[in-house]
Amino acid sequence: MTVQTEGTGTAGQILDVAERLVQTRGFNYFSYADIAAELALTKPALHYHFRSKALLGEALISRYTDRFFGALNTIDSAGADAQTRLDRFIALYRTMLSSGRMCLCGVFAAEYPTLPPAMCVAVLDFFDRNETWLEAVLRQGVAEQTMVVAEPARDVARMIIDTVEGATMIARAHDDPERFNRVTEQMLSALRA
Amino acid sequence: MTVQTEGTGTAGQILDVAERLVQTRGFNYFSYADIAAELALTKPALHYHFRSKALLGEALISRYTDRFFGALNTIDSAGADAQTRLDRFIALYRTMLSSGRMCLCGVFAAEYPTLPPAMCVAVLDFFDRNETWLEAVLRQGVAEQTMVVAEPARDVARMIIDTVEGATMIARAHDDPERFNRVTEQMLSALRA
DNA sequence: GTCTATAACGAGATAGAC
DNA sequence: GTCTATCTCGTTATAGAC
């Protein structure tokens, strides 16, 4: 149920380092040289695995999205109640924040107008799928009578994503993970029945 | 009550263009050459007014913060109720979003780990002052019996900022300002008494 | 699959003329 | 206050040897 795990092989290690650099510095503020230095490789070796930075970016989103929804699947398969599911969703972001990272797609959203088109499509897809997952959890909470959710529930789902992304970003700037905890707790308490 | 107004003189014009470029592309994805081309100047002319990009960044935050709190002062001097004040606060962000811009300090928060130290200090100061203003509005709403605000009210103020910053970022990626309106409306309705 | 070497370009910044 | 010219460095990317 974690989003950041270690990849296998050289390509996997490249993605690991690149992912961390994007989540901490942004897509436009790291270079192939940074990755090469960390892995004791040369730049052409990276280009062998990822022909261009744009393709590396696409691979990053693809793997991140797979892992993120893998984590959501793990949450689902535990058969927990809606409150617990929502708590665990938020814990995914808390874990990233604890290592000074933003959500990968949150970073990409901030840099959106500068991204290659293929990356843009993948970023929007990530958010759309998140909304769908959250909307289902909210409807479960209503059915369990533990949540009060306004209609359309999808807008509430969007509010949750926006708040969590914003809270991650600003708590990291303050270097204060507790800020994230208190803000998300405020948000959750407003949803409780 | 607007945050984006036109500056006077060459330095003001430089700040105008730089501000727009940061709000749309980020601090790490525009150059002196971009500004120079727009203003039909050369790069050394820009360096005459702002010796380094870091100093330009500091000047950007300083002017933006002044204008932002100028707008909040205008809201205050109208003597409106808390709900109206909060609506007008959110309208400041809506106006930025309508021209494809994020909050300047929201962008800087996303790029925070890459910024020069002096800019970091100024960014945190912007958010702290925002929290203080919002906390006062929330307490006014409680006194007017139009809002239900959990304690500590400062955490609710932080939640509002995080949600608005996140909603701006993600609505812009979707090129859908209505998303911002619906999300912030959901947030506001959770605060109503 | 990784290397050395290099191309081609753009970045921030400075010297010195006008 | 703005210019031409230039410096130095870092960037993405490729050619070709091993």
CSV table of C-alpha atoms (C1' of nucleotides) in Angstrom, one decimal:
chain,number,residue,atom,x,y,z
A,1,MET,CA,0.0,0.0,0.0
A,2,THR,CA,2.9,2.3,-0.8
A,3,VAL,CA,3.3,4.4,-3.8
A,4,GLN,CA,7.1,4.7,-3.7
A,5,THR,CA,8.8,1.4,-4.1
A,6,GLU,CA,12.1,0.5,-5.7
A,7,GLY,CA,12.2,-0.4,-9.4
A,8,THR,CA,14.2,-3.3,-10.8
A,9,GLY,CA,17.0,-3.0,-13.4
A,10,THR,CA,18.7,0.1,-14.7
A,11,ALA,CA,15.5,1.5,-16.2
A,12,GLY,CA,13.7,1.0,-12.8
A,13,GLN,CA,16.6,2.8,-10.9
A,14,ILE,CA,16.5,5.7,-13.4
A,15,LEU,CA,12.8,6.0,-12.8
A,16,ASP,CA,13.3,5.9,-9.0
A,17,VAL,CA,15.8,8.7,-9.0
A,18,ALA,CA,13.9,10.8,-11.6
A,19,GLU,CA,10.7,10.4,-9.7
A,20,ARG,CA,12.2,11.6,-6.5
A,21,LEU,CA,13.8,14.6,-8.3
A,22,VAL,CA,10.5,15.6,-9.9
A,23,GLN,CA,8.6,15.3,-6.6
A,24,THR,CA,11.1,17.4,-4.8
A,25,ARG,CA,12.3,19.9,-7.5
A,26,GLY,CA,9.9,19.7,-10.4
A,27,PHE,CA,10.1,18.4,-13.9
A,28,ASN,CA,11.8,21.6,-15.2
A,29,TYR,CA,14.5,21.7,-12.6
A,30,PHE,CA,16.4,18.5,-12.8
A,31,SER,CA,18.6,17.1,-15.6
A,32,TYR,CA,19.9,13.8,-17.0
A,33,ALA,CA,23.2,14.8,-15.5
A,34,ASP,CA,21.7,14.8,-12.0
A,35,ILE,CA,20.4,11.2,-12.5
A,36,ALA,CA,23.6,10.0,-14.1
A,37,ALA,CA,25.7,11.3,-11.2
A,38,GLU,CA,23.5,9.5,-8.6
A,39,LEU,CA,23.6,6.2,-10.5
A,40,ALA,CA,27.3,6.5,-11.6
A,41,LEU,CA,26.2,6.3,-15.2
A,42,THR,CA,26.6,8.7,-18.1
A,43,LYS,CA,24.0,10.7,-19.9
A,44,PRO,CA,24.0,8.6,-23.0
A,45,ALA,CA,23.2,5.6,-20.9
A,46,LEU,CA,20.1,7.3,-19.8
A,47,HIS,CA,19.1,8.2,-23.3
A,48,TYR,CA,19.4,4.6,-24.2
A,49,HIS,CA,16.7,3.7,-21.7
A,50,PHE,CA,14.6,6.9,-22.2
A,51,ARG,CA,15.2,8.5,-25.6
A,52,SER,CA,13.9,11.9,-24.5
A,53,LYS,CA,13.0,13.7,-21.3
A,54,ALA,CA,9.4,13.8,-22.5
A,55,LEU,CA,9.3,10.0,-22.8
A,56,LEU,CA,10.9,9.7,-19.4
A,57,GLY,CA,8.1,12.0,-18.0
A,58,GLU,CA,5.5,9.8,-19.6
A,59,ALA,CA,7.1,6.7,-18.1
A,60,LEU,CA,7.1,8.4,-14.7
A,61,ILE,CA,3.4,9.2,-14.8
A,62,SER,CA,2.5,5.7,-16.1
A,63,ARG,CA,4.4,3.9,-13.3
A,64,TYR,CA,3.3,6.3,-10.6
A,65,THR,CA,-0.4,6.0,-11.7
A,66,ASP,CA,-0.1,2.2,-11.7
A,67,ARG,CA,1.4,2.1,-8.2
A,68,PHE,CA,-1.1,4.7,-6.9
A,69,PHE,CA,-4.1,2.7,-8.0
A,70,GLY,CA,-2.4,-0.4,-6.9
A,71,ALA,CA,-2.4,1.1,-3.4
A,72,LEU,CA,-6.0,2.1,-3.8
A,73,ASN,CA,-6.8,-1.5,-4.8
A,74,THR,CA,-5.1,-2.8,-1.7
A,75,ILE,CA,-7.2,-0.4,0.4
A,76,ASP,CA,-10.4,-1.7,-1.4
A,77,SER,CA,-9.5,-5.3,-0.9
A,78,ALA,CA,-9.4,-4.9,2.8
A,79,GLY,CA,-13.1,-4.3,2.8
A,80,ALA,CA,-13.0,-1.4,5.2
A,81,ASP,CA,-15.6,1.2,5.9
A,82,ALA,CA,-15.7,4.5,4.0
A,83,GLN,CA,-14.0,6.5,6.8
A,84,THR,CA,-11.1,4.1,7.0
A,85,ARG,CA,-10.7,4.1,3.2
A,86,LEU,CA,-10.6,7.9,3.1
A,87,ASP,CA,-8.1,7.9,6.0
A,88,ARG,CA,-5.9,5.5,4.1
A,89,PHE,CA,-6.2,7.6,0.9
A,90,ILE,CA,-4.9,10.6,2.8
A,91,ALA,CA,-2.2,8.5,4.4
A,92,LEU,CA,-0.7,8.0,0.9
A,93,TYR,CA,-0.1,11.7,0.6
A,94,ARG,CA,1.1,12.0,4.2
A,95,THR,CA,3.8,9.4,3.5
A,96,MET,CA,5.0,11.3,0.5
A,97,LEU,CA,5.1,14.5,2.4
A,98,SER,CA,7.1,12.8,5.2
A,99,SER,CA,10.0,12.4,2.8
A,100,GLY,CA,9.7,16.0,1.5
A,101,ARG,CA,7.8,15.0,-1.7
A,102,MET,CA,4.7,16.3,-3.3
A,103,CYS,CA,2.4,14.0,-5.3
A,104,LEU,CA,4.0,13.5,-8.7
A,105,CYS,CA,0.9,14.6,-10.5
A,106,GLY,CA,0.5,17.6,-8.2
A,107,VAL,CA,3.9,18.8,-9.3
A,108,PHE,CA,2.9,18.2,-12.9
A,109,ALA,CA,-0.3,20.2,-12.4
A,110,ALA,CA,1.7,23.1,-11.2
A,111,GLU,CA,3.9,22.9,-14.2
A,112,TYR,CA,1.1,21.9,-16.5
A,113,PRO,CA,1.4,24.7,-19.2
A,114,THR,CA,5.0,23.7,-19.8
A,115,LEU,CA,4.5,20.0,-20.2
A,116,PRO,CA,4.6,18.0,-23.5
A,117,PRO,CA,1.0,17.1,-24.6
A,118,ALA,CA,1.3,13.4,-23.9
A,119,MET,CA,2.2,14.1,-20.3
A,120,CYS,CA,-0.8,16.5,-20.0
A,121,VAL,CA,-3.2,13.8,-21.1
A,122,ALA,CA,-1.8,11.3,-18.5
A,123,VAL,CA,-1.9,13.8,-15.7
A,124,LEU,CA,-5.6,14.6,-16.3
A,125,ASP,CA,-6.3,10.9,-16.4
A,126,PHE,CA,-4.7,10.4,-13.0
A,127,PHE,CA,-7.0,13.1,-11.5
A,128,ASP,CA,-10.1,11.8,-13.2
A,129,ARG,CA,-9.5,8.2,-11.9
A,130,ASN,CA,-8.9,9.6,-8.4
A,131,GLU,CA,-12.2,11.5,-8.5
A,132,THR,CA,-14.0,8.3,-9.5
A,133,TRP,CA,-12.5,6.3,-6.7
A,134,LEU,CA,-13.2,9.0,-4.1
A,135,GLU,CA,-16.8,9.5,-5.3
A,136,ALA,CA,-17.4,5.8,-4.7
A,137,VAL,CA,-16.0,6.0,-1.2
A,138,LEU,CA,-18.2,9.1,-0.4
A,139,ARG,CA,-21.3,7.2,-1.6
A,140,GLN,CA,-20.3,4.3,0.6
A,141,GLY,CA,-20.1,6.7,3.5
A,142,VAL,CA,-23.5,8.0,2.8
A,143,ALA,CA,-24.9,4.4,2.7
A,144,GLU,CA,-23.1,3.6,6.0
A,145,GLN,CA,-24.6,6.8,7.4
A,146,THR,CA,-21.2,8.0,8.6
A,147,MET,CA,-20.8,10.8,6.1
A,148,VAL,CA,-22.9,13.8,4.9
A,149,VAL,CA,-22.1,14.4,1.3
A,150,ALA,CA,-23.6,17.2,-0.8
A,151,GLU,CA,-24.6,16.5,-4.4
A,152,PRO,CA,-23.0,16.3,-6.9
A,153,ALA,CA,-20.7,14.0,-4.9
A,154,ARG,CA,-18.1,14.3,-7.6
A,155,ASP,CA,-17.6,18.0,-6.7
A,156,VAL,CA,-17.0,16.9,-3.1
A,157,ALA,CA,-14.5,14.3,-4.4
A,158,ARG,CA,-12.7,17.1,-6.3
A,159,MET,CA,-12.7,19.3,-3.2
A,160,ILE,CA,-10.9,16.5,-1.3
A,161,ILE,CA,-8.3,16.1,-4.0
A,162,ASP,CA,-7.7,19.8,-4.3
A,163,THR,CA,-7.4,20.2,-0.5
A,164,VAL,CA,-5.0,17.3,-0.2
A,165,GLU,CA,-2.8,18.5,-3.1
A,166,GLY,CA,-2.8,22.1,-1.8
A,167,ALA,CA,-2.1,21.0,1.8
A,168,THR,CA,0.8,18.8,0.7
A,169,MET,CA,2.4,21.7,-1.3
A,170,ILE,CA,2.1,24.3,1.5
A,171,ALA,CA,3.0,22.0,4.4
A,172,ARG,CA,6.1,21.0,2.6
A,173,ALA,CA,7.1,24.7,2.1
A,174,HIS,CA,6.7,25.2,5.8
A,175,ASP,CA,8.6,21.9,6.5
A,176,ASP,CA,5.8,21.1,8.9
A,177,PRO,CA,3.9,17.8,8.2
A,178,GLU,CA,1.7,18.5,11.2
A,179,ARG,CA,0.1,21.2,9.2
A,180,PHE,CA,-1.0,18.7,6.7
A,181,ASN,CA,-2.5,16.5,9.4
A,182,ARG,CA,-4.5,19.3,11.0
A,183,VAL,CA,-5.8,20.6,7.7
A,184,THR,CA,-6.9,17.2,6.4
A,185,GLU,CA,-8.5,16.5,9.8
A,186,GLN,CA,-10.5,19.7,9.5
A,187,MET,CA,-11.7,18.7,6.1
A,188,LEU,CA,-12.7,15.2,7.2
A,189,SER,CA,-14.6,16.4,10.2
A,190,ALA,CA,-16.7,18.6,7.9
A,191,LEU,CA,-17.8,15.4,6.1
A,192,ARG,CA,-18.8,13.4,9.2
A,193,ALA,CA,-22.4,12.6,9.9
B,1,MET,CA,-9.6,45.2,-5.6
B,2,THR,CA,-7.4,43.6,-8.2
B,3,VAL,CA,-4.1,41.9,-7.7
B,4,GLN,CA,-2.9,42.3,-11.3
B,5,THR,CA,-2.5,45.9,-12.4
B,6,GLU,CA,0.0,47.6,-14.7
B,7,GLY,CA,3.2,48.8,-13.3
B,8,THR,CA,4.8,52.1,-14.4
B,9,GLY,CA,8.2,52.6,-16.0
B,10,THR,CA,10.5,50.0,-17.4
B,11,ALA,CA,11.0,48.3,-14.1
B,12,GLY,CA,7.2,48.1,-13.7
B,13,GLN,CA,6.8,46.6,-17.2
B,14,ILE,CA,9.5,44.1,-16.5
B,15,LEU,CA,7.7,43.0,-13.3
B,16,ASP,CA,4.4,42.8,-15.2
B,17,VAL,CA,5.7,40.4,-17.8
B,18,ALA,CA,7.8,38.4,-15.4
B,19,GLU,CA,4.8,38.0,-13.1
B,20,ARG,CA,2.6,36.7,-15.8
B,21,LEU,CA,5.3,34.3,-17.0
B,22,VAL,CA,5.9,33.0,-13.4
B,23,GLN,CA,2.1,32.6,-12.9
B,24,THR,CA,1.7,30.6,-16.1
B,25,ARG,CA,5.0,28.8,-16.5
B,26,GLY,CA,6.8,28.9,-13.1
B,27,PHE,CA,10.0,30.6,-12.0
B,28,ASN,CA,12.2,27.9,-13.4
B,29,TYR,CA,10.8,28.0,-16.9
B,30,PHE,CA,11.1,31.5,-18.2
B,31,SER,CA,14.2,33.5,-19.0
B,32,TYR,CA,15.4,37.1,-19.3
B,33,ALA,CA,15.3,36.5,-23.0
B,34,ASP,CA,11.6,35.9,-22.9
B,35,ILE,CA,10.9,39.2,-21.1
B,36,ALA,CA,13.3,41.1,-23.3
B,37,ALA,CA,11.6,39.8,-26.5
B,38,GLU,CA,8.2,40.9,-25.2
B,39,LEU,CA,9.3,44.4,-24.3
B,40,ALA,CA,11.7,44.9,-27.3
B,41,LEU,CA,14.6,45.2,-24.9
B,42,THR,CA,17.9,43.3,-24.5
B,43,LYS,CA,18.9,41.1,-21.6
B,44,PRO,CA,21.5,43.6,-20.2
B,45,ALA,CA,18.8,46.2,-20.0
B,46,LEU,CA,16.9,43.8,-17.7
B,47,HIS,CA,20.0,43.2,-15.6
B,48,TYR,CA,20.3,46.9,-15.2
B,49,HIS,CA,16.9,47.0,-13.4
B,50,PHE,CA,17.2,43.6,-11.7
B,51,ARG,CA,20.8,42.5,-11.2
B,52,SER,CA,19.9,38.8,-10.8
B,53,LYS,CA,17.0,36.5,-11.4
B,54,ALA,CA,16.8,35.9,-7.6
B,55,LEU,CA,16.4,39.7,-7.0
B,56,LEU,CA,13.8,39.9,-9.7
B,57,GLY,CA,12.0,37.0,-7.9
B,58,GLU,CA,12.1,38.9,-4.6
B,59,ALA,CA,10.7,42.1,-6.2
B,60,LEU,CA,7.9,40.0,-7.7
B,61,ILE,CA,6.8,38.6,-4.3
B,62,SER,CA,7.1,42.0,-2.7
B,63,ARG,CA,4.9,43.8,-5.2
B,64,TYR,CA,2.4,40.9,-5.4
B,65,THR,CA,2.1,40.7,-1.6
B,66,ASP,CA,1.6,44.5,-1.4
B,67,ARG,CA,-1.1,44.4,-4.1
B,68,PHE,CA,-2.8,41.3,-2.6
B,69,PHE,CA,-3.1,42.8,0.9
B,70,GLY,CA,-4.1,46.1,-0.8
B,71,ALA,CA,-7.0,44.1,-2.2
B,72,LEU,CA,-7.8,42.6,1.2
B,73,ASN,CA,-7.7,46.1,2.7
B,74,THR,CA,-10.3,47.3,0.1
B,75,ILE,CA,-12.4,44.3,1.1
B,76,ASP,CA,-12.1,45.3,4.7
B,77,SER,CA,-12.9,48.9,4.3
B,78,ALA,CA,-16.2,48.0,2.7
B,79,GLY,CA,-17.4,46.9,6.1
B,80,ALA,CA,-19.1,43.8,4.7
B,81,ASP,CA,-20.2,40.7,6.6
B,82,ALA,CA,-17.9,37.7,7.0
B,83,GLN,CA,-19.5,35.7,4.2
B,84,THR,CA,-19.1,38.5,1.7
B,85,ARG,CA,-15.5,39.0,2.8
B,86,LEU,CA,-14.7,35.3,2.2
B,87,ASP,CA,-16.5,35.4,-1.2
B,88,ARG,CA,-14.4,38.3,-2.2
B,89,PHE,CA,-11.2,36.6,-1.1
B,90,ILE,CA,-12.0,33.7,-3.2
B,91,ALA,CA,-12.9,36.0,-6.1
B,92,LEU,CA,-9.3,37.2,-6.1
B,93,TYR,CA,-8.2,33.7,-7.0
B,94,ARG,CA,-11.0,33.2,-9.5
B,95,THR,CA,-9.9,36.3,-11.4
B,96,MET,CA,-6.3,35.0,-11.6
B,97,LEU,CA,-7.6,31.7,-12.8
B,98,SER,CA,-9.7,33.3,-15.5
B,99,SER,CA,-6.5,34.4,-17.2
B,100,GLY,CA,-4.8,31.1,-16.9
B,101,ARG,CA,-2.7,32.1,-13.9
B,102,MET,CA,-2.1,30.5,-10.6
B,103,CYS,CA,-1.5,32.5,-7.4
B,104,LEU,CA,2.2,33.7,-7.6
B,105,CYS,CA,3.0,32.3,-4.2
B,106,GLY,CA,1.2,29.1,-5.0
B,107,VAL,CA,3.6,28.6,-7.9
B,108,PHE,CA,6.5,29.4,-5.6
B,109,ALA,CA,5.2,26.9,-3.1
B,110,ALA,CA,5.3,24.2,-5.7
B,111,GLU,CA,8.9,25.2,-6.7
B,112,TYR,CA,9.8,25.9,-3.1
B,113,PRO,CA,12.9,23.6,-2.7
B,114,THR,CA,14.5,25.2,-5.7
B,115,LEU,CA,14.1,28.8,-4.7
B,116,PRO,CA,16.8,31.2,-3.3
B,117,PRO,CA,16.5,31.6,0.5
B,118,ALA,CA,15.3,35.2,0.5
B,119,MET,CA,12.4,34.2,-1.8
B,120,CYS,CA,11.5,31.3,0.6
B,121,VAL,CA,11.1,33.7,3.5
B,122,ALA,CA,8.9,36.1,1.5
B,123,VAL,CA,6.7,33.2,0.4
B,124,LEU,CA,6.1,31.9,3.9
B,125,ASP,CA,5.3,35.4,5.0
B,126,PHE,CA,2.6,35.8,2.3
B,127,PHE,CA,0.9,32.6,3.6
B,128,ASP,CA,1.2,33.6,7.2
B,129,ARG,CA,-0.4,36.9,6.6
B,130,ASN,CA,-3.2,35.3,4.6
B,131,GLU,CA,-3.9,32.9,7.5
B,132,THR,CA,-4.2,35.8,9.9
B,133,TRP,CA,-6.6,37.7,7.7
B,134,LEU,CA,-8.8,34.6,7.1
B,135,GLU,CA,-8.8,33.7,10.8
B,136,ALA,CA,-10.2,37.1,11.6
B,137,VAL,CA,-12.9,36.7,9.0
B,138,LEU,CA,-13.8,33.3,10.4
B,139,ARG,CA,-14.1,34.7,13.9
B,140,GLN,CA,-16.3,37.5,12.5
B,141,GLY,CA,-18.6,34.8,10.9
B,142,VAL,CA,-18.9,33.0,14.2
B,143,ALA,CA,-19.8,36.3,16.0
B,144,GLU,CA,-22.4,37.0,13.3
B,145,GLN,CA,-23.7,33.5,13.7
B,146,THR,CA,-23.4,32.8,10.0
B,147,MET,CA,-20.5,30.4,10.2
B,148,VAL,CA,-19.6,27.3,12.2
B,149,VAL,CA,-15.9,27.2,12.7
B,150,ALA,CA,-14.0,24.4,14.6
B,151,GLU,CA,-11.1,25.4,16.8
B,152,PRO,CA,-8.3,26.2,16.3
B,153,ALA,CA,-9.8,28.6,13.8
B,154,ARG,CA,-6.3,29.0,12.3
B,155,ASP,CA,-6.4,25.4,11.0
B,156,VAL,CA,-9.6,26.2,9.3
B,157,ALA,CA,-8.0,29.3,7.8
B,158,ARG,CA,-5.2,27.0,6.6
B,159,MET,CA,-7.6,24.6,5.1
B,160,ILE,CA,-9.3,27.4,3.1
B,161,ILE,CA,-5.9,28.5,1.7
B,162,ASP,CA,-4.8,25.0,0.8
B,163,THR,CA,-8.1,24.2,-0.9
B,164,VAL,CA,-8.1,27.5,-2.9
B,165,GLU,CA,-4.5,27.0,-4.0
B,166,GLY,CA,-5.1,23.4,-4.9
B,167,ALA,CA,-8.3,24.2,-6.7
B,168,THR,CA,-6.7,26.9,-8.8
B,169,MET,CA,-3.9,24.6,-9.8
B,170,ILE,CA,-6.0,21.7,-10.8
B,171,ALA,CA,-8.8,23.7,-12.4
B,172,ARG,CA,-6.2,25.4,-14.6
B,173,ALA,CA,-4.8,22.1,-15.7
B,174,HIS,CA,-8.3,21.1,-16.8
B,175,ASP,CA,-8.8,24.5,-18.4
B,176,ASP,CA,-12.2,24.6,-16.6
B,177,PRO,CA,-12.8,27.6,-14.2
B,178,GLU,CA,-16.2,26.2,-13.3
B,179,ARG,CA,-14.4,23.4,-11.5
B,180,PHE,CA,-12.9,26.0,-9.2
B,181,ASN,CA,-16.3,27.6,-8.6
B,182,ARG,CA,-18.0,24.3,-7.6
B,183,VAL,CA,-15.1,23.2,-5.4
B,184,THR,CA,-14.9,26.4,-3.5
B,185,GLU,CA,-18.7,26.5,-3.2
B,186,GLN,CA,-18.6,23.0,-1.6
B,187,MET,CA,-16.0,24.2,0.8
B,188,LEU,CA,-17.9,27.3,1.8
B,189,SER,CA,-21.2,25.4,2.3
B,190,ALA,CA,-19.4,23.3,4.9
B,191,LEU,CA,-18.7,26.4,6.9
B,192,ARG,CA,-22.2,27.8,6.9
B,193,ALA,CA,-24.2,27.9,10.1
C,1,DG,C1',24.2,-1.7,-22.4
C,2,DT,C1',27.5,1.7,-21.5
C,3,DC,C1',31.2,4.5,-22.9
C,4,DT,C1',33.9,9.1,-24.9
C,5,DA,C1',33.3,12.9,-27.5
C,6,DT,C1',30.7,16.5,-29.3
C,7,DA,C1',27.1,19.0,-31.3
C,8,DA,C1',23.6,22.7,-30.9
C,9,DC,C1',21.4,25.5,-28.1
C,10,DG,C1',19.8,28.5,-24.3
C,11,DA,C1',20.6,30.1,-19.7
C,12,DG,C1',22.3,33.9,-16.3
C,13,DA,C1',25.5,37.4,-16.2
C,14,DT,C1',29.3,41.1,-17.3
C,15,DA,C1',32.4,44.6,-19.8
C,16,DG,C1',32.4,48.6,-22.0
C,17,DA,C1',30.6,51.8,-25.7
C,18,DC,C1',27.0,55.3,-26.5
D,1,DG,C1',19.2,53.5,-19.5
D,2,DT,C1',20.1,50.7,-23.3
D,3,DC,C1',23.1,48.8,-26.5
D,4,DT,C1',26.7,45.1,-28.8
D,5,DA,C1',29.6,41.6,-27.9
D,6,DT,C1',31.1,38.0,-25.2
D,7,DC,C1',31.8,34.7,-21.4
D,8,DT,C1',30.8,30.5,-18.9
D,9,DC,C1',28.1,27.1,-17.9
D,10,DG,C1',24.4,23.6,-18.2
D,11,DT,C1',20.9,21.5,-21.0
D,12,DT,C1',19.0,17.8,-24.3
D,13,DA,C1',20.5,14.9,-27.6
D,14,DT,C1',23.4,12.2,-31.1
D,15,DA,C1',27.5,9.6,-33.4
D,16,DG,C1',30.2,6.0,-33.1
D,17,DA,C1',33.6,2.9,-30.4
D,18,DC,C1',33.7,-1.0,-27.1
